[in-house]
Amino acid sequence: MAERKLILHVSGDFPDTIEEAKTKVIRQLVDLTADRLDHHIVSINRTDPPAAQLLSEVVTRVPLRVDADSFEYGTNLIYHAYGRGLFHRRKLHQLGDWLVDHIRQMPRQPDLIIGHKLAFEGIAVRRAAQELEIPYGLSIQGDSDTKVLDLRPDLGTELNAVLQGARVIFPFSPWAWSGVTNKLGVPGGKCVMLPCPTDLDQPLAPSAGGNGLLSVFHLASHDRKNLGGMARAIALLEKSGRSPDLNIIGGGSSAQQAECEAIVRGRPSIRLLGARDRNEVRAAMSAATAFVLPSRRETFGLVFTEALFAGLPVIYPKGTAIDGYFDGHSFALPVNASDPASIADAMQEAIQREDELKAALSDWHHSSHAKQFQRPSIAANFAAGLIHAAG
């Protein structure tokens, strides 16, 4: 039997002993494919160097300080580099050089290195892969990667080289892939569209006669999740005498709670319900009329697929989140997140057409399209792409 491929992942979004509260998407992808691949994680965390070092950095190339330690999945580290894009390329090249030394000390050389973002980890991974003559791959995370492409045109040549050299690319969403290829062109490497996995991917039959609209987000993210836009949309519906209930699930500090209460003040149909556990969230989704979350920016938004599998039609922001996955599906309503009237219209449509939308969603639950958002298909596609790229 052939030896299992060893994949080295470089990710700033992997829960580790330095920061356990990171998103679990990359860890889930690793866990889902651990039955057919060996994985080693280099989990990276950035911290600012002393302010006094900035002048030295301008004059000369200050060596990169890296504090590394082992953890359950491999190696976690803190590298010292400035935020806000200062010396972005230089420090990531230096991180790539550190990766070269790290890999040379490993008992076994990886068959593939994958950087889990084009504009960050990808720069370091390409540097290391070229030095070691190991193939590499990328994941494309729309929020971070498209933001850098928009704000840093000076990095275009570098990022184009990173993209073109990748043997496999995993965009988490169609809109992100379009945003990248529109700026950098279509690369020759294999592209595997990869929805983010969730443990809440077993379909629940939609319930008739829902109890109103539902949104779910941590209150710390209320601005990004566009609570103000939702409140203004409800206000528009109130003026026309059509004021639906909007229940919002999500915890936060007392200060964050106060900020959100101020935003929804005077809108009695909006209720902040506080934190709930995952089973309670799923039950609330099953009982609602439609899910609404017109985020300003969203790489994928697992909560949308969790709502769909709970039998709940969704209102999502066009141009981000799950945009591109559900074109032509009536139960997924796109809105202009910056336009309260667009959000209000979708809210009203979801309420008026509840039975029709839920019937279409019930049919979708049994389709091949739905299967691509469930863990077995996600794991199979991820593993196949990695094995292909590893040669």
Short mmCIF file of C-alpha atoms in Angstrom, two decimals, residues 207-213 285-290 312 351 354-355 358:
data_model
loop_
_atom_site.label_atom_id
_atom_site.label_comp_id
_atom_site.label_asym_id
_atom_site.label_seq_id
_atom_site.Cartn_x
_atom_site.Cartn_y
_atom_site.Cartn_z
CA SER A 207 -42.06 23.83 9.64
CA ALA A 208 -45.19 25.64 8.45
CA GLY A 209 -46.31 28.86 10.12
CA GLY A 210 -43.01 30.21 11.38
CA ASN A 211 -42.85 32.61 14.30
CA GLY A 212 -41.06 35.45 12.49
CA LEU A 213 -37.60 36.39 11.27
CA MET A 285 -34.19 28.16 13.25
CA SER A 286 -36.65 25.33 12.74
CA ALA A 287 -39.44 27.38 14.29
CA ALA A 288 -38.80 30.64 12.39
CA THR A 289 -40.17 31.99 9.12
CA ALA A 290 -36.86 33.01 7.53
CA LEU A 312 -35.22 27.89 7.08
CA ILE A 351 -42.97 36.21 4.97
CA GLU A 354 -43.15 31.26 3.34
CA ASP A 355 -44.98 28.11 2.29
CA LYS A 358 -40.09 26.17 2.40
#
